[in-house]
Amino acid sequence: MATITKATLAPAAVAAAPVLRLAGIHQVYGEGEAAVHALRGIDLDVAAGDYVAIMGPSGSGKSTLMNLLGCLDIASSGTYELAGHDVRSLTENELARVRNQEIGFVFQSFNLVPRMTALANVELPLIYGGAKRAERRDRALEALDMVGLANRADHQPQQLSGGQQQRVAIARALVTSPTLVLADEPTGNLDSESTEEILSILDSLASAGRTIVIITHEENVADRAHRVLTISDGLLTGDRTGKAVKGRVK
Amino acid sequence: MSFFEILRSAMRGVTANKLRSVLTLLGVMIGVGSVILLLAVGNGSAQTVQNAITTLGTNTLTVRSNTGGGGGGGGTTATAASTSSVKTITTKVSDQLADAGLGHVKAVVPQVSTSLTISSTTTSSDSVSVIGTTAGYFDVSTAKVASGSAFTAADVTTSAKVAVIGSTLATTLYPTGSALGKSVSVDGTPFTVVGILATQSAAGFTDPNTVLVAPITRIQKSYTGYGAVSTLTVEAKSSEAVTAAQGEVTVMLNQLLGVTDTSDEPFTVTNQSSLLATAAASATSFTVLLGAVAAISLLVGGIGVTNVMLVTVTERTREIGIRKALGATRGAILGQFLAEAATLTLLGGVLGVIAALIGARFEINGTQPVVLGYSIPLALGVSVAIGVFFGVYPAGRAAAMRPIQALRAI
Ligand SMILES: Nc1ncnc2c1ncn2[C@@H]1O[C@H](COP(=O)(O)OP(=O)(O)OP(=O)(O)O)[C@@H](O)[C@H]1O
Ligand SMILES: [Mg+2]
């Protein structure tokens, strides 16, 4: 059985070996005349512990790529290896386990469960991970505290502002301490102060050795990454070292 | 995910959307409740009929003339008597039968019946069933005297103008105070009320409490004439002797009436067990009819539940997508929806059972419903099965999708 454990994804065990490897990835939506080629041949390696920002115009295929990385969708063609395992070869339940244990996903549109409190939303991944009730509560509150929403734990999504919902979604993605954090415009709805808070959380995750991929439209957000990819019209068109690294090196 | 966790998330799902949950509960409740109650009404009416027949006594036989004797009016009886007087059962035949010394027969009670207007000084009642009979009537029939006393054999001999009346008739004629000892006018002739009958439950289409019972001699003298009696009630010495008594009575009546061709007897002798069989058959068909109505209401309730469940799952496909994205397995999602649907339908079903049991305590249209034991698991089982299937099947389809498909479903 192809199992992916925390150890195999952890930077120490894999060293500089790529944790994400994409080869010839195509994604086509619809058929015939109406077919949309969202991705048109993506080759990409992401090393363990890297902090990658993806930029590109609207509709260029960023979210499409992110959904593939998060094992939420399957590519029309091409191979995607996650920690050395071809995703296609994983069974349904193995995929569920990977999503639960290894990946923290922040959606562009939050995707909180309506009519469930912020706390209950953040607890969800822990429930599926089999954590005990008391431990779940503690960890969920901790995660909410980290995004500055401990005092909103009992509020339901519809009672929260867009930015607050975004932060609940981030807390939910981080609560399982995943080794791979995927965030689709996590600061899109936040003011500069909240943005700074989120970015410093990501910075600390990065320095703790987690692998991070983030989509953004904002240069100042991309500046914090170690590597900045540009995508346009379904193709990778740019790959440069992030300012943060350059600054540190010089 | 543990069983307890699944239950907890199911309960959260149930309480999250209260309107939906209440609608589902109501659908199941009405379906289950109506099935149990309708079957109980059918069963109850069947039992009422059977009880009424059983209390008539299983040791009595009923003899009816085939030639007009069964009819009501005096006119008919008179014609029948004049055209075929030899072959009708008259009070004379009845007396001869009683005196024949039949080994298994204890008593013979003749009855004539007609329908007359009865009035007190203040009110009157049309078309009251009037029975002329002997004193033995009160021993062999279900009519029992509650207050006052029955008329006596001497009253019959002297054609006394005395009457025992039903409880409803008594209150109709004398709304205030007791009718006992008062005078009632039967088509103009005054009778003294000597007794009032105990209230009886209705077994057939006529009200047994609107009746006047008087000595047969008086009724024949004043109203029906001396033709055929409408029925003879023959009491056997014991319930085991009924069949033997039936044979004796048939042979003796043929002899008394001079019947030679026994394939064409001018009378019919029935015993209670054959009546019971007929009544049971009609009660069964009534229950089957009600059962069909109940099945339809269960179906309608089921469609309601199905509808709510389908709408729910479509609405919640996005939620299923989110849960899958966070690492829920297909089994965990199926478990949650199964537990939700089962909780809702079981709760609704149990409420339906309780409602039906409460409803069955009240008389419905004169019938006391009697709950059939098997109807409870049947109704519960069917509605829970429908609810669970339509709650889980579409959820299973959503759970089989890739997370992103489910997320984009709406
Ligand atoms: N389910 C779908 N069916 C059909 N076409 C789709 C679907 N999802 C995305 N697309 C198309 O694929 C292309 C890429 O979409 P994607 O969501 O990846 O863009 P994006 O780069 O994330 O844009 P944005 O910055 O606005 O979020 C777009 O042209 C979009 O219309
Ligand atoms: Mg996008």
XYZ file of C-alpha atoms and ligand atoms in Angstrom:
692
model
C 0.000 0.000 0.000
C 1.285 3.420 -0.932
C 1.234 5.373 2.278
C 2.473 8.866 2.768
C 3.514 9.643 6.275
C 4.507 12.866 7.914
C 8.071 11.597 7.948
C 8.241 11.169 4.185
C 6.950 14.683 3.645
C 9.092 16.249 6.331
C 12.094 18.217 5.066
C 14.618 16.379 7.249
C 13.802 12.987 5.780
C 13.582 14.036 2.152
C 16.254 16.727 2.229
C 16.234 18.637 -1.035
C 14.269 16.020 -2.959
C 11.196 17.557 -4.604
C 8.057 17.091 -2.520
C 5.831 18.134 -5.421
C 6.667 17.057 -8.967
C 4.415 17.876 -11.888
C 5.136 16.688 -15.420
C 3.149 17.590 -18.517
C 0.027 18.548 -16.588
C -2.978 19.451 -18.736
C -6.381 20.356 -17.415
C -9.321 20.631 -19.789
C -12.817 21.628 -18.669
C -15.778 20.677 -20.831
C -15.734 18.940 -24.195
C -15.603 19.714 -27.932
C -16.345 23.302 -28.941
C -16.849 24.428 -25.346
C -13.608 22.889 -24.031
C -11.479 25.236 -21.924
C -7.771 24.442 -21.674
C -7.090 25.805 -18.196
C -3.609 24.239 -17.961
C -1.568 23.464 -21.077
C 1.500 21.509 -19.997
C 2.899 22.401 -16.602
C 6.258 20.978 -15.492
C 7.194 21.925 -11.964
C 9.275 20.703 -9.031
C 8.827 22.141 -5.571
C 11.432 21.220 -2.979
C 10.440 20.313 0.550
C 10.407 23.347 2.807
C 10.150 25.800 -0.082
C 7.912 28.886 0.074
C 6.437 29.447 -3.379
C 4.205 32.278 -4.601
C 2.187 31.912 -7.799
C 1.181 35.061 -9.655
C -0.692 35.633 -12.866
C -3.671 37.356 -14.389
C -7.233 36.352 -13.604
C -8.324 33.208 -15.408
C -4.755 32.100 -16.089
C -5.244 28.765 -14.282
C -3.820 29.447 -10.831
C -6.746 27.988 -8.877
C -6.940 25.075 -11.280
C -3.297 24.251 -10.547
C -3.811 24.685 -6.812
C -6.776 22.278 -6.788
C -4.589 19.655 -8.435
C -1.798 20.222 -5.886
C -4.345 19.838 -3.060
C -5.617 16.507 -4.456
C -9.072 18.027 -4.826
C -9.127 17.309 -8.545
C -7.379 15.030 -10.999
C -5.544 16.327 -14.067
C -6.798 15.473 -17.536
C -3.270 14.307 -18.389
C 0.258 14.401 -17.006
C 1.623 13.049 -13.758
C 1.621 14.532 -10.298
C 3.868 13.004 -7.674
C 3.400 13.966 -4.058
C 6.382 12.947 -1.899
C 7.355 10.412 -4.547
C 3.920 8.844 -4.914
C 1.892 9.172 -8.090
C -1.420 10.618 -6.877
C -3.316 8.567 -9.426
C -2.174 5.357 -7.733
C -3.609 6.334 -4.333
C -6.938 4.878 -3.280
C -9.851 7.071 -2.261
C -9.252 6.599 1.428
C -5.498 7.235 1.057
C -6.304 10.472 -0.744
C -8.699 11.429 2.065
C -5.925 10.775 4.564
C -3.443 12.867 2.584
C -5.890 15.789 2.403
C -6.550 15.446 6.094
C -3.042 14.951 7.468
C -0.548 16.369 5.000
C -2.273 19.271 3.297
C -3.804 22.452 4.674
C -5.914 24.104 1.991
C -7.166 27.691 2.078
C -9.830 28.299 -0.564
C -10.195 31.491 -2.532
C -13.878 31.473 -1.489
C -13.311 30.361 2.155
C -15.673 27.357 1.917
C -16.732 27.337 5.530
C -19.645 25.049 6.401
C -22.680 27.301 6.914
C -24.654 27.140 10.161
C -21.641 25.771 12.013
C -19.645 27.897 14.440
C -16.118 29.018 13.660
C -14.851 26.618 16.304
C -16.785 23.678 14.845
C -15.466 24.545 11.381
C -11.885 24.565 12.596
C -12.461 21.294 14.446
C -13.656 19.492 11.291
C -10.246 18.287 10.018
C -9.393 17.089 13.537
C -12.646 15.101 13.691
C -11.757 13.310 10.461
C -8.222 12.848 11.786
C -9.629 11.054 14.825
C -8.510 13.483 17.537
C -10.185 13.307 20.951
C -12.801 15.877 21.823
C -10.898 17.843 24.439
C -7.702 17.872 22.377
C -9.704 18.993 19.351
C -11.199 21.903 21.199
C -7.861 23.025 22.571
C -6.113 22.854 19.213
C -8.979 24.565 17.385
C -9.049 27.400 19.916
C -5.285 27.707 19.629
C -5.533 27.963 15.838
C -8.298 30.587 16.114
C -6.190 32.494 18.592
C -3.314 32.440 16.140
C -5.463 34.255 13.535
C -6.809 36.593 16.213
C -10.368 35.215 16.292
C -10.520 33.417 19.649
C -13.278 35.803 20.702
C -15.360 34.845 17.634
C -15.212 31.071 18.207
C -18.980 30.777 18.712
C -19.961 32.839 15.682
C -21.319 31.249 12.543
C -19.774 32.147 9.157
C -22.710 34.359 8.156
C -22.080 36.434 11.285
C -18.461 37.126 10.291
C -16.963 39.618 7.858
C -15.213 38.401 4.706
C -11.801 38.929 6.262
C -12.810 37.119 9.422
C -14.159 34.179 7.421
C -10.858 34.120 5.555
C -8.976 33.914 8.845
C -11.233 31.096 10.109
C -10.455 29.243 6.876
C -6.736 29.775 7.509
C -7.049 28.537 11.069
C -8.826 25.453 9.733
C -6.019 24.819 7.228
C -3.327 25.128 9.869
C -4.988 23.287 12.733
C -3.633 19.862 11.729
C -0.078 21.258 11.386
C 0.155 20.074 7.786
C 3.543 19.797 6.107
C 2.153 21.301 2.908
C 0.142 24.529 3.111
C -1.728 25.591 -0.033
C -3.404 28.990 0.058
C -5.454 30.464 -2.788
C -5.337 34.244 -2.266
C -5.424 34.049 1.520
C -5.020 37.798 1.909
C -7.349 38.803 -0.894
C -9.987 40.061 1.510
C -7.814 41.382 4.296
C -6.684 44.861 5.278
C -2.969 45.565 5.456
C -2.780 44.890 9.175
C -4.492 41.463 8.976
C -2.466 40.702 5.846
C 0.701 41.343 7.807
C -0.502 38.994 10.580
C -1.258 36.201 8.116
C 2.042 36.696 6.325
C 4.010 36.472 9.536
C 2.195 33.226 10.365
C 3.219 31.880 6.948
C 6.777 33.143 7.505
C 7.029 31.260 10.774
C 5.579 28.120 9.152
C 8.171 28.452 6.397
C 11.032 28.827 8.841
C 9.671 25.767 10.687
C 10.286 23.801 7.496
C 6.760 23.536 6.083
C 6.275 23.625 2.352
C 4.059 26.550 1.329
C 2.423 27.416 -1.977
C 0.446 30.635 -2.090
C -1.470 32.353 -4.883
C -1.522 36.127 -4.830
C -2.066 39.198 -6.945
C -0.099 41.428 -4.593
C 3.630 42.060 -5.086
C 4.229 42.705 -1.378
C 2.781 39.265 -0.560
C 4.876 37.583 -3.235
C 7.943 39.393 -1.890
C 7.822 37.261 1.254
C 8.176 33.994 -0.730
C 11.434 32.271 -1.584
C 10.377 31.558 -5.118
C 7.884 33.349 -7.347
C 6.237 31.570 -10.291
C 4.298 33.406 -12.975
C 1.567 31.633 -14.876
C -0.315 32.968 -17.843
C -2.842 31.287 -20.078
C -2.223 27.859 -18.561
C 1.565 27.908 -18.950
C 4.429 28.688 -16.554
C 6.036 31.820 -17.907
C 8.275 32.950 -15.060
C 10.287 31.413 -12.225
C 12.420 33.714 -10.097
C 13.920 33.778 -6.640
C 11.915 35.738 -4.106
C 13.017 39.093 -2.745
C 13.049 37.712 0.791
C 15.796 35.243 -0.158
C 17.755 37.775 -2.216
C 17.629 40.202 0.667
C 18.810 37.563 3.063
C 21.601 36.351 0.781
C 22.945 39.853 0.136
C -14.253 8.771 13.026
C -15.977 7.038 15.893
C -19.638 6.045 16.035
C -20.182 8.662 18.708
C -18.602 11.357 16.539
C -20.867 10.390 13.656
C -23.900 10.663 15.920
C -22.768 14.035 17.209
C -22.274 15.476 13.757
C -25.634 14.009 12.740
C -27.342 15.756 15.636
C -25.606 18.968 14.622
C -26.975 18.466 11.114
C -30.477 17.879 12.469
C -30.487 21.003 14.615
C -28.687 23.187 12.051
C -31.726 23.458 9.787
C -34.762 23.317 11.987
C -37.441 23.920 9.359
C -36.164 21.071 7.204
C -35.966 18.766 10.199
C -39.465 19.655 11.352
C -40.884 19.046 7.865
C -39.245 15.639 7.679
C -40.435 14.783 11.169
C -43.989 15.814 10.293
C -44.009 13.808 7.063
C -42.914 10.631 8.796
C -45.126 11.292 11.801
C -48.284 11.703 9.722
C -47.483 8.707 7.547
C -46.762 6.383 10.443
C -49.556 7.734 12.642
C -52.266 7.428 10.004
C -51.300 3.902 9.050
C -51.451 2.694 12.637
C -54.642 4.584 13.429
C -56.546 3.590 10.275
C -55.666 -0.066 10.765
C -56.716 0.269 14.409
C -60.094 1.687 13.384
C -60.651 -1.172 10.936
C -59.640 -3.712 13.529
C -61.726 -1.993 16.198
C -64.894 -2.059 14.146
C -64.296 -5.709 13.332
C -63.980 -6.451 17.032
C -67.099 -4.444 17.868
C -69.135 -6.527 15.443
C -67.670 -9.739 16.784
C -68.272 -8.709 20.382
C -71.869 -7.794 19.637
C -72.448 -11.193 18.108
C -70.627 -13.004 20.865
C -72.686 -11.297 23.554
C -75.844 -12.474 21.773
C -74.737 -15.801 23.132
C -73.194 -18.644 21.272
C -75.986 -20.941 22.360
C -78.814 -19.326 20.427
C -80.326 -20.082 17.026
C -82.348 -17.725 14.909
C -85.248 -18.987 12.786
C -86.603 -16.738 10.018
C -89.577 -17.395 7.787
C -88.686 -17.295 4.126
C -92.180 -16.114 3.148
C -92.486 -12.515 4.077
C -92.081 -13.107 7.791
C -88.835 -11.199 7.968
C -90.425 -7.967 6.773
C -91.425 -5.185 9.086
C -94.929 -3.947 8.462
C -98.087 -5.594 9.706
C -99.631 -5.378 6.228
C -97.035 -7.580 4.637
C -97.276 -10.115 7.373
C -101.034 -10.217 7.108
C -100.905 -10.902 3.353
C -98.308 -13.587 3.809
C -100.393 -15.170 6.505
C -103.529 -15.302 4.402
C -101.925 -16.669 1.233
C -99.719 -19.342 2.736
C -100.879 -19.715 6.280
C -99.919 -23.349 6.415
C -96.262 -22.720 5.810
C -95.530 -19.696 7.973
C -94.282 -19.662 11.500
C -96.933 -18.211 13.739
C -97.051 -17.870 17.504
C -99.004 -21.121 17.498
C -96.131 -22.893 15.744
C -93.750 -21.234 18.199
C -95.739 -22.535 21.163
C -95.909 -26.006 19.659
C -92.148 -25.963 19.119
C -91.578 -24.884 22.710
C -93.874 -27.613 24.009
C -92.479 -30.358 21.751
C -90.056 -31.425 24.457
C -86.960 -31.205 22.279
C -83.988 -32.573 24.184
C -81.497 -29.817 23.425
C -83.812 -26.819 23.413
C -84.196 -24.683 26.502
C -86.478 -21.904 25.320
C -88.233 -20.566 22.222
C -88.842 -16.838 21.991
C -90.965 -15.489 19.100
C -90.631 -11.886 17.891
C -92.761 -9.754 15.657
C -91.449 -6.405 14.593
C -92.865 -3.287 13.077
C -92.160 0.391 12.963
C -94.497 2.911 14.615
C -94.774 6.476 15.853
C -94.359 6.805 19.598
C -95.130 9.964 21.536
C -95.248 11.380 24.998
C -97.346 14.409 25.909
C -94.583 16.708 24.709
C -92.536 14.946 22.013
C -92.983 12.242 19.456
C -90.625 9.959 17.600
C -91.318 8.552 14.117
C -90.492 5.086 12.811
C -89.429 3.603 16.083
C -88.622 -0.069 15.888
C -91.275 -1.930 17.908
C -90.698 -5.524 18.972
C -93.454 -7.747 20.246
C -92.119 -10.745 22.118
C -92.400 -12.883 25.241
C -90.754 -12.399 28.618
C -87.974 -14.818 27.665
C -86.666 -12.207 25.181
C -84.671 -10.483 27.898
C -82.833 -13.742 28.638
C -81.837 -14.619 25.098
C -81.079 -11.235 23.564
C -78.476 -8.560 24.336
C -81.234 -6.246 25.554
C -81.041 -6.076 29.338
C -83.322 -4.104 31.619
C -81.347 -1.386 33.422
C -84.075 0.218 35.501
C -87.584 -0.878 36.298
C -88.387 -4.447 35.295
C -89.176 -6.555 32.268
C -92.776 -7.421 31.534
C -93.902 -10.804 32.824
C -95.409 -13.938 31.338
C -98.703 -12.814 32.888
C -98.475 -9.527 30.973
C -98.123 -11.567 27.781
C -101.121 -13.731 28.642
C -103.287 -10.673 29.346
C -101.991 -8.637 26.395
C -101.083 -5.898 28.883
C -100.307 -2.427 27.539
C -96.848 -2.284 29.093
C -93.519 -1.565 27.414
C -89.797 -1.657 28.010
C -88.038 1.086 26.017
C -84.479 1.817 24.872
C -82.407 4.460 26.667
C -82.261 6.903 23.746
C -86.014 6.676 23.196
C -86.552 7.260 26.924
C -84.597 10.516 26.929
C -86.166 11.618 23.645
C -89.668 11.228 25.043
C -88.916 12.427 28.562
C -85.861 14.709 28.333
C -86.289 15.776 31.947
C -86.805 13.113 34.585
C -87.210 9.377 34.198
C -89.643 7.830 31.716
C -90.249 4.991 34.157
C -93.900 4.608 35.116
C -94.923 7.233 32.533
C -97.333 6.665 29.742
C -96.325 6.634 26.077
C -98.648 6.609 23.129
C -97.959 3.968 20.468
C -99.886 5.032 17.384
C -102.542 6.472 19.759
C -102.715 3.583 22.228
C -101.306 4.402 25.674
C -98.686 2.018 27.117
C -97.102 2.189 30.558
C -93.293 2.179 30.631
C -92.269 -0.531 33.111
C -88.588 -0.768 32.269
C -85.738 0.976 30.493
C -83.009 -0.963 28.676
C -79.292 -0.611 29.313
C -77.465 1.369 26.624
C -75.985 -0.881 23.942
C -73.244 -0.133 21.432
C -74.321 -0.014 17.810
C -73.309 -3.119 15.933
C -75.266 -2.599 12.749
C -76.944 0.285 10.998
C -79.902 0.698 13.354
C -79.650 2.235 16.794
C -80.412 -0.496 19.355
C -81.298 2.179 21.899
C -84.306 3.526 20.018
C -86.644 0.601 20.460
C -89.860 -0.347 22.235
C -90.391 -3.901 23.462
C -93.897 -4.991 24.439
C -95.828 -8.262 24.916
C -96.245 -10.047 21.579
C -99.940 -10.611 22.190
C -100.590 -6.872 22.503
C -98.529 -5.942 19.427
C -100.280 -8.572 17.329
C -103.705 -7.569 18.585
C -103.244 -3.846 17.989
C -100.829 -3.610 15.054
C -99.447 -6.597 13.157
C -102.232 -9.122 13.272
C -101.762 -12.832 13.956
C -99.687 -13.769 10.928
C -96.106 -14.933 10.740
C -93.626 -13.882 13.375
C -90.470 -12.254 12.056
C -88.041 -14.411 13.975
C -87.848 -17.152 16.547
C -84.901 -17.142 18.859
C -84.184 -20.650 20.081
C -81.941 -21.076 23.075
C -80.051 -24.360 23.255
C -79.270 -25.924 26.617
C -75.554 -25.264 26.174
C -73.217 -23.992 23.504
C -72.230 -27.595 22.721
C -75.895 -28.468 22.129
C -76.393 -25.786 19.458
C -75.807 -28.064 16.482
C -78.025 -30.796 17.880
C -80.707 -28.212 18.706
C -80.480 -26.832 15.172
C -81.219 -30.338 13.795
C -84.094 -30.919 16.201
C -85.664 -27.551 15.461
C -85.411 -28.054 11.699
C -87.004 -31.508 11.841
C -89.743 -30.393 14.221
C -90.593 -27.248 12.219
C -90.806 -29.261 8.991
C -93.181 -31.595 10.780
C -95.290 -28.777 12.267
C -95.498 -26.920 8.961
C -96.139 -30.078 6.964
C -93.068 -29.662 4.767
C -92.304 -32.723 2.697
C -89.641 -31.347 0.386
C -86.744 -30.519 2.727
C -84.809 -28.902 -0.111
C -87.429 -26.137 -0.083
C -87.966 -25.312 3.565
C -90.044 -22.142 4.200
C -87.650 -21.031 6.930
C -83.948 -20.593 7.611
C -82.211 -21.579 10.808
C -78.936 -19.801 11.514
C -76.637 -20.131 14.456
C -74.281 -17.469 15.813
C -71.128 -19.091 14.538
C -72.280 -18.747 10.947
C -73.244 -15.121 11.661
C -69.854 -14.628 13.219
C -68.141 -15.974 10.117
C -70.097 -13.614 7.855
C -69.388 -10.649 10.104
C -65.709 -11.561 10.335
C -65.495 -11.717 6.551
C -67.037 -8.283 6.113
C -64.877 -6.858 8.896
C -61.778 -8.243 7.194
C -62.667 -6.604 3.906
C -63.243 -3.336 5.791
C -59.811 -3.600 7.395
C -58.241 -4.357 4.022
C -59.920 -1.271 2.579
C -58.666 0.917 5.413
C -55.251 -0.712 5.066
C -55.145 0.366 1.415
C -56.003 3.933 2.413
C -53.317 3.722 5.100
C -50.754 2.442 2.613
C -51.512 5.414 0.370
C -51.027 7.845 3.235
C -47.734 6.135 4.101
C -46.697 6.504 0.471
C -47.631 10.195 0.460
C -45.725 10.688 3.719
C -42.792 8.825 2.184
C -42.825 11.044 -0.904
C -42.784 14.084 1.371
C -39.783 12.760 3.255
C -38.063 11.792 0.007
C -38.599 15.288 -1.305
C -37.103 16.950 1.755
C -34.161 14.537 1.767
C -33.398 15.091 -1.921
C -33.555 18.879 -1.589
C -31.366 18.625 1.482
C -28.644 16.635 -0.189
C -28.565 18.869 -3.257
C -28.327 21.815 -0.911
C -25.589 20.102 1.007
C -23.495 18.784 -1.875
C -21.214 21.795 -1.358
C -20.887 20.899 2.308
C -19.994 17.355 1.288
C -17.301 18.851 -0.999
C -15.868 20.904 1.864
C -15.835 17.912 4.179
C -14.107 15.780 1.555
C -11.522 18.510 0.971
C -10.781 18.458 4.693
C -10.175 14.732 4.607
C -13.548 13.090 5.166
C -13.705 9.603 3.715
C -16.737 8.443 1.799
C -17.640 6.217 4.722
C -17.596 9.108 7.190
C -19.931 11.164 4.996
C -22.275 8.244 4.379
C -22.278 7.546 8.104
C -23.191 11.119 8.906
C -26.069 11.271 6.436
C -27.269 7.815 7.451
C -27.296 8.829 11.099
C -29.062 12.090 10.280
C -31.755 10.457 8.179
C -32.212 7.633 10.679
C -32.460 10.037 13.610
C -35.032 12.212 11.850
C -37.208 9.418 10.523
C -37.006 7.342 13.701
C -37.902 10.351 15.822
C -40.781 11.227 13.475
C -41.865 7.592 13.430
C -41.868 7.297 17.203
C -43.849 10.545 17.475
C -46.277 9.107 14.899
C -46.662 5.934 16.958
C -47.311 7.974 20.100
C -49.844 10.161 18.274
C -51.603 7.064 16.933
C -51.673 5.414 20.364
C -53.179 8.563 21.870
C -55.668 8.868 18.996
C -56.665 5.219 19.430
C -57.858 5.964 22.957
C -60.756 7.998 21.579
C -63.866 6.649 19.908
C -63.860 7.483 16.235
C -67.333 7.568 14.676
C -68.709 5.168 17.275
C -65.840 2.707 16.968
C -63.183 2.155 19.584
C -59.942 1.637 17.603
C -57.857 -1.372 18.594
C -54.191 -1.049 17.589
C -52.865 -4.002 15.616
C -49.509 -5.094 17.003
C -47.841 -5.668 13.654
C -48.863 -2.254 12.301
C -46.315 -0.452 14.507
C -43.111 -2.159 13.269
C -44.558 -2.218 9.744
C -45.260 1.523 9.585
C -42.028 2.414 11.354
C -39.964 0.085 9.196
C -41.354 1.301 5.889
C -41.011 5.006 6.699
C -37.536 4.666 8.166
C -36.467 2.627 5.142
C -37.802 5.280 2.752
C -36.267 8.145 4.731
C -32.897 6.468 5.109
C -32.687 5.374 1.494
C -33.475 8.796 0.077
C -31.306 10.487 2.685
C -28.296 8.297 2.025
C -28.446 7.398 -1.649
C -27.964 10.943 -3.051
C -25.423 11.700 -0.313
C -23.526 8.627 -1.434
C -23.459 9.926 -4.993
C -22.147 13.304 -3.810
C -19.570 11.582 -1.618
C -18.291 9.609 -4.608
C -17.416 12.818 -6.496
C -14.036 14.500 -6.440
C -14.091 17.248 -3.810
C -13.894 20.012 -6.390
C -16.853 18.575 -8.331
C -18.987 18.569 -5.220
C -17.805 22.071 -4.307
C -18.852 23.414 -7.677
C -22.151 21.507 -7.797
C -24.210 24.637 -7.149
N -15.304 24.076 -13.636
C -14.898 24.789 -14.702
N -15.518 24.564 -15.872
C -15.132 25.232 -16.977
N -14.151 26.117 -16.990
C -13.495 26.378 -15.839
C -13.848 25.723 -14.631
N -13.036 26.168 -13.642
C -12.220 27.070 -14.230
N -12.493 27.196 -15.540
C -11.800 28.034 -16.492
O -10.422 27.724 -16.405
C -9.685 28.907 -16.469
C -8.779 29.030 -15.253
O -9.563 29.229 -14.115
P -8.931 29.468 -12.697
O -10.035 29.447 -11.724
O -7.856 28.469 -12.503
O -8.336 30.939 -12.816
P -7.483 31.761 -11.764
O -6.151 31.934 -12.327
O -7.594 31.169 -10.422
O -8.252 33.166 -11.775
P -8.531 34.181 -10.554
O -7.287 34.952 -10.320
O -9.621 35.034 -11.078
O -8.960 33.350 -9.391
C -10.659 30.062 -16.610
O -10.734 30.419 -17.978
C -11.944 29.474 -16.141
O -13.004 30.062 -16.840
Mg -8.507 31.613 -8.600
